[in-house]
Coordinates of C-alpha atoms and ligand atoms in Angstrom, one line a residue:
M272 CA -3.5 -34.7 8.4
T273 CA -1.3 -31.5 8.5
P274 CA 0.5 -31.2 5.1
Q275 CA 4.3 -31.2 5.0
P276 CA 5.3 -27.5 5.2
K277 CA 6.4 -25.8 2.0
I278 CA 7.8 -22.3 2.3
L279 CA 7.8 -19.6 -0.3
I280 CA 10.2 -16.7 0.6
W281 CA 9.2 -13.3 -1.0
G282 CA 12.0 -10.8 -1.6
K283 CA 14.5 -13.0 -3.3
G284 CA 18.1 -11.6 -3.1
G285 CA 17.3 -9.3 -0.2
W286 CA 19.5 -9.3 2.8
I287 CA 17.1 -10.9 5.3
A288 CA 15.6 -13.2 2.7
T289 CA 19.1 -14.6 1.9
H290 CA 19.8 -15.2 5.6
L291 CA 16.5 -16.9 6.0
K292 CA 17.0 -19.2 3.0
Q293 CA 20.4 -20.2 4.2
L294 CA 19.1 -21.0 7.7
L295 CA 16.2 -23.1 6.4
E296 CA 18.4 -25.1 4.1
R297 CA 21.0 -25.7 6.8
Q298 CA 18.7 -26.4 9.8
I299 CA 15.6 -28.0 8.4
P300 CA 16.6 -29.4 5.0
E301 CA 13.5 -31.6 4.9
V302 CA 11.3 -28.5 4.5
E303 CA 10.8 -27.5 0.9
V304 CA 11.8 -23.8 0.3
A305 CA 11.2 -21.7 -2.8
E306 CA 12.0 -18.1 -3.5
T307 CA 10.4 -15.4 -5.7
A308 CA 11.1 -11.9 -6.8
I309 CA 7.6 -11.3 -8.3
R310 CA 6.4 -7.8 -7.4
M311 CA 4.0 -8.0 -4.5
E312 CA 1.6 -5.4 -6.0
N313 CA 1.0 -7.5 -9.2
R314 CA -2.1 -9.3 -8.1
E315 CA -2.4 -11.7 -11.0
A316 CA 1.3 -12.6 -10.8
V317 CA 1.1 -13.1 -7.1
L318 CA -2.0 -15.4 -7.3
A319 CA -0.4 -17.3 -10.2
E320 CA 2.8 -17.8 -8.2
L321 CA 0.9 -19.0 -5.1
D322 CA -1.0 -21.4 -7.4
R323 CA 2.2 -22.6 -9.1
V324 CA 4.3 -23.2 -5.9
K325 CA 1.4 -24.1 -3.6
P326 CA 3.2 -23.1 -0.4
T327 CA 1.7 -23.7 3.0
H328 CA 3.6 -20.7 4.4
V329 CA 4.9 -17.5 2.8
L330 CA 7.7 -15.6 4.5
N331 CA 7.6 -12.0 3.3
C332 CA 11.0 -10.3 3.4
A333 CA 10.2 -8.0 0.5
G334 CA 9.9 -4.2 1.0
K335 CA 11.4 -0.9 0.1
T336 CA 14.1 -0.1 2.6
G337 CA 16.0 2.6 0.7
R338 CA 19.5 2.7 -0.8
P339 CA 22.0 3.8 0.3
N340 CA 19.7 4.3 3.3
V341 CA 16.2 5.1 4.4
D342 CA 16.5 8.7 3.3
W343 CA 15.8 7.4 -0.2
C344 CA 12.2 6.8 0.8
E345 CA 11.6 10.5 1.4
S346 CA 12.1 11.3 -2.3
N347 CA 10.5 8.1 -3.7
K348 CA 7.2 8.0 -1.8
E349 CA 5.0 6.5 -4.4
A350 CA 7.4 3.6 -4.9
V351 CA 7.5 3.1 -1.1
I352 CA 3.7 3.0 -0.8
R353 CA 3.5 0.6 -3.8
S354 CA 5.7 -1.9 -2.1
N355 CA 5.3 -1.4 1.6
V356 CA 1.5 -0.7 1.7
V357 CA -0.2 -1.7 -1.6
G358 CA 2.1 -4.6 -2.4
A359 CA 2.4 -6.0 1.1
L360 CA -1.3 -5.8 1.6
N361 CA -2.0 -7.4 -1.8
L362 CA 0.3 -10.3 -0.8
T363 CA -1.5 -10.6 2.5
D364 CA -4.9 -10.6 0.8
C365 CA -3.8 -13.2 -1.9
C366 CA -2.5 -15.5 0.8
Y367 CA -5.8 -15.1 2.7
L368 CA -7.7 -16.1 -0.5
R369 CA -5.5 -19.2 -1.0
G370 CA -5.5 -20.2 2.6
V371 CA -1.7 -19.7 3.0
H372 CA -0.2 -18.5 6.3
V373 CA 2.0 -15.4 5.8
T374 CA 4.7 -14.0 8.0
H375 CA 5.8 -10.4 7.4
F376 CA 9.3 -9.3 8.4
A377 CA 8.2 -5.8 9.5
T378 CA 9.8 -3.1 11.7
G379 CA 9.7 -1.8 15.2
C380 CA 10.9 1.6 13.9
I381 CA 7.4 2.9 14.4
Y382 CA 8.1 4.2 17.9
T383 CA 10.2 6.8 19.6
Y384 CA 10.9 7.3 23.3
D385 CA 8.2 9.4 24.9
E386 CA 7.0 10.4 28.4
A387 CA 5.4 7.0 29.1
H388 CA 8.3 5.1 27.5
P389 CA 11.5 7.0 28.5
I390 CA 15.0 5.7 28.0
G391 CA 15.5 3.0 30.6
G392 CA 11.7 2.8 31.3
P393 CA 9.1 0.4 30.1
G394 CA 9.4 -0.7 26.4
F395 CA 6.6 -0.3 23.8
K396 CA 4.2 -3.2 23.7
E397 CA 2.6 -4.7 20.6
T398 CA -0.7 -3.0 21.6
D399 CA 0.8 0.5 21.7
K400 CA -0.1 2.8 18.8
P401 CA 2.8 3.9 16.6
N402 CA 4.1 7.3 17.8
F403 CA 6.9 7.9 15.3
A404 CA 6.1 9.6 12.0
G405 CA 9.6 11.2 11.4
S406 CA 10.3 9.0 8.4
F407 CA 8.1 8.1 5.4
Y408 CA 9.4 4.5 5.5
S409 CA 8.2 4.1 9.1
R410 CA 4.8 5.7 8.3
T411 CA 4.2 3.2 5.5
K412 CA 5.2 0.3 7.8
G413 CA 2.9 1.5 10.6
H414 CA -0.1 1.9 8.2
F415 CA 0.5 -1.5 6.7
E416 CA 0.7 -3.2 10.0
Q417 CA -2.6 -1.8 11.3
L418 CA -4.5 -3.1 8.3
A419 CA -2.6 -6.5 7.8
S420 CA -3.1 -7.5 11.4
V421 CA -6.9 -7.7 10.7
Y422 CA -6.3 -10.8 8.6
P423 CA -6.3 -14.3 10.1
S424 CA -3.3 -16.5 9.4
T425 CA -1.0 -13.5 9.4
L426 CA 2.0 -13.0 11.6
I427 CA 3.9 -9.7 11.9
L428 CA 7.4 -9.7 13.3
R429 CA 8.8 -6.3 14.2
L430 CA 12.5 -6.3 13.7
R431 CA 14.8 -3.4 14.6
L432 CA 18.4 -2.5 13.6
P433 CA 19.2 -6.1 12.5
I434 CA 22.7 -7.5 13.3
S435 CA 24.3 -10.3 11.3
D436 CA 27.5 -12.2 12.1
D437 CA 28.9 -11.5 8.7
L438 CA 29.2 -7.8 9.3
H439 CA 27.3 -7.3 6.0
P440 CA 26.9 -3.6 4.9
R441 CA 23.3 -3.6 6.1
C442 CA 24.2 -4.9 9.6
L443 CA 23.9 -2.2 12.2
I444 CA 27.4 -2.7 13.5
T445 CA 28.9 -2.3 10.0
K446 CA 26.8 0.8 9.5
I447 CA 27.8 2.6 12.7
T448 CA 31.5 1.7 12.3
A449 CA 31.4 3.5 8.9
Y450 CA 29.7 6.7 10.2
E451 CA 31.9 9.7 11.0
R452 CA 29.9 10.3 14.2
V453 CA 27.2 8.3 16.0
I454 CA 24.5 9.1 18.5
N455 CA 24.6 7.3 21.8
I456 CA 21.1 6.2 22.8
P457 CA 20.0 2.7 23.9
N458 CA 18.0 0.9 21.2
S459 CA 16.4 -2.5 20.7
V460 CA 18.2 -4.6 18.1
T461 CA 17.5 -7.9 16.3
V462 CA 20.4 -10.3 16.4
L463 CA 19.6 -12.4 13.4
H464 CA 21.6 -15.5 14.5
D465 CA 19.4 -15.8 17.6
L466 CA 16.0 -14.6 16.3
L467 CA 15.7 -16.0 12.7
P468 CA 15.3 -19.6 14.1
V469 CA 12.6 -18.3 16.4
A470 CA 10.9 -16.7 13.3
V471 CA 10.9 -20.0 11.6
R472 CA 9.4 -21.7 14.6
L473 CA 6.7 -19.1 14.9
A474 CA 5.9 -19.2 11.1
L475 CA 5.8 -23.0 10.8
G476 CA 3.7 -23.1 14.0
S477 CA 1.3 -20.8 12.1
E478 CA 1.3 -18.3 14.9
T479 CA -0.7 -15.1 14.2
G480 CA -0.7 -11.5 15.4
I481 CA 2.0 -9.0 16.1
Y482 CA 5.3 -9.8 17.9
N483 CA 8.0 -7.3 18.9
F484 CA 10.9 -9.2 17.4
T485 CA 14.1 -8.0 19.0
S486 CA 16.6 -9.3 21.5
P487 CA 15.5 -8.4 25.1
G488 CA 16.7 -5.1 26.5
A489 CA 18.5 -2.4 24.7
V490 CA 22.1 -1.6 23.8
S491 CA 23.6 1.8 22.9
H492 CA 25.8 2.6 19.9
N493 CA 28.7 3.3 22.3
E494 CA 28.3 -0.1 24.0
I495 CA 28.3 -1.8 20.6
L496 CA 31.4 0.1 19.4
E497 CA 33.2 -0.6 22.7
M498 CA 32.6 -4.3 22.1
Y499 CA 33.7 -3.9 18.4
R500 CA 36.9 -2.3 19.6
E501 CA 37.5 -5.0 22.2
I502 CA 36.8 -8.0 19.9
I503 CA 37.4 -6.9 16.3
D504 CA 39.6 -3.8 16.0
P505 CA 41.6 -2.4 19.0
A506 CA 42.6 0.6 16.9
F507 CA 39.0 1.6 16.3
R508 CA 37.9 5.2 17.3
W509 CA 34.7 7.0 17.0
E510 CA 33.0 10.3 17.9
N511 CA 29.5 11.0 19.2
F512 CA 27.1 13.7 18.3
T513 CA 23.6 14.6 19.6
V514 CA 20.3 13.7 18.0
E515 CA 19.9 17.5 17.3
Q516 CA 23.3 17.5 15.5
M517 CA 22.4 14.4 13.6
R518 CA 19.3 16.1 12.2
H519 CA 21.6 18.3 10.0
V520 CA 23.1 15.3 8.2
V521 CA 20.1 13.1 7.6
V522 CA 16.9 13.8 5.6
A523 CA 14.5 11.6 7.6
E524 CA 14.5 11.3 11.4
R525 CA 15.6 8.0 12.9
S526 CA 13.5 6.2 15.4
N527 CA 15.1 5.5 18.8
C528 CA 13.2 3.2 21.1
A529 CA 13.1 0.0 23.2
L530 CA 10.5 -2.6 22.6
D531 CA 8.9 -4.9 25.3
V532 CA 9.5 -8.4 24.2
S533 CA 7.9 -10.3 27.0
K534 CA 5.3 -11.8 24.6
L535 CA 8.1 -13.1 22.3
E536 CA 10.1 -14.4 25.2
A537 CA 7.1 -16.3 26.6
K538 CA 6.4 -17.9 23.2
A539 CA 10.1 -18.8 22.7
R540 CA 10.1 -20.5 26.1
E541 CA 7.3 -22.8 24.9
F542 CA 9.8 -23.9 22.2
G543 CA 12.5 -24.4 24.8
I544 CA 14.4 -21.3 23.6
E545 CA 15.8 -18.7 25.9
I546 CA 16.6 -15.5 23.9
S547 CA 19.9 -13.8 25.0
N548 CA 19.7 -10.1 26.0
A549 CA 20.8 -7.5 23.5
R550 CA 24.2 -6.8 25.0
E551 CA 25.1 -10.5 25.3
A552 CA 23.7 -11.2 21.9
V553 CA 25.8 -8.5 20.2
R554 CA 28.9 -9.7 22.0
R555 CA 28.3 -13.2 20.8
S556 CA 27.6 -12.0 17.3
L557 CA 30.9 -10.1 17.2
E558 CA 32.8 -13.1 18.6
R559 CA 31.3 -15.4 15.9
S560 CA 32.2 -12.9 13.2
K561 CA 35.8 -13.1 14.6
G562 CA 35.6 -16.9 14.5
L563 CA 35.7 -17.2 18.3
Ligands
NAP117 N1 17.4 -4.0 7.2 C1 16.8 -3.4 8.2 O1 17.4 -2.5 8.8 C2 15.4 -3.7 8.6 C3 15.0 -3.4 9.9 C4 13.7 -3.7 10.2 C5 12.9 -4.3 9.3 N2 13.3 -4.6 8.1 C6 12.3 -5.1 7.1 O2 12.7 -6.4 6.7 C7 12.3 -6.6 5.3 C8 13.6 -7.1 4.6 O3 14.6 -6.2 4.8 P1 16.0 -6.3 4.1 O4 17.0 -5.5 4.9 O5 16.3 -7.7 3.7 O6 15.7 -5.5 2.8 P2 16.5 -5.5 1.3 O7 17.8 -6.1 1.4 O8 16.3 -4.1 0.8 O9 15.6 -6.5 0.5 C9 14.3 -6.3 0.2 C10 14.0 -7.0 -1.1 O10 12.6 -6.7 -1.4 C11 12.5 -6.5 -2.8 N3 11.2 -5.7 -3.0 C12 11.0 -4.4 -2.7 N4 9.7 -4.1 -3.1 C13 9.2 -5.2 -3.6 C14 7.9 -5.5 -4.2 N5 7.0 -4.6 -4.3 N6 7.7 -6.8 -4.6 C15 8.7 -7.7 -4.5 N7 9.9 -7.5 -4.0 C16 10.1 -6.2 -3.6 C17 13.7 -5.7 -3.1 O11 13.9 -5.7 -4.5 P3 14.1 -4.3 -5.3 O12 15.3 -3.6 -4.7 O13 14.2 -4.8 -6.7 O14 12.8 -3.5 -5.1 C18 14.7 -6.4 -2.3 O15 15.2 -7.5 -3.0 C19 11.8 -5.3 4.8 O16 10.4 -5.3 4.8 C20 12.3 -4.3 5.9 O17 11.4 -3.2 6.0 C21 14.5 -4.4 7.7

């Protein structure tokens, strides 16, 4: 008999972990959910926590993302490796030893538009090798993914530029409304309201392997800001600059790319879920944040 699922969320207090916990408690209250802030690289502590909680599924939302932004990772490389590679792999291995399914909230920022994947062209598939090494954060995530995907009972969800309805400081929309100037390139984005429920379905279904985990299609910063002006703040104004000009104000390069989500869409359809395309999903997110 399949045991009643018991979820342990790693990364207590983090942005996505908090959203996930709220969603689980609201939508499937019958599932037991625990959280932990234990460091992933501490092998004894991780094993002890798994033995104490006895989860059937771990949802890993822990990782070094950088504060105030990803540039932090360029000057804290050892700490980033400790969390994003050593720690995340240790957690994967410990879950494997204890027979626990683990889902990693990973990133699709391991790609950049190239000749075979130009703007408006085919998106990167799960099977494409990472081609973006412009930020140390992305490099650690790419390395981790290639090793972790060897393990059975491991699911890797590649999020990009997440968007939440609460316009949290870490939400892409909030970030770009605060910048003095923004680039204007289409990108894949993850609208959490639409996709976190799919993550829960995939995790509890003990799916494995890598999934590009974004809303279908791509949306540019200008398209997002035009919707922001229309729905939230009619007085809002912004200026654009080029990627070349942006290089002068950031330390690490930023990934710009579109992911192919046909694998995710096909799986979601098995659950009876149709995932809204990026533009529509962003519009609906802004409307919800306005209470519409
Ligand atoms: N936000 C994004 O733009 C974005 C985009 C794509 C993918 N993701 C991925 O999604 C995951 C969650 O992101 P988030 O935005 O929720 O990040 P977040 O708000 O920075 O939360 C991450 C949490 O993980 C904890 N953590 C870091 N290293 C740890 C370790 N070694 N052991 C245990 N806990 C550790 C952090 O605590 P400390 O601060 O104390 O270390 C923090 O509480 C990350 O892996 C991130 O790479 C995020």
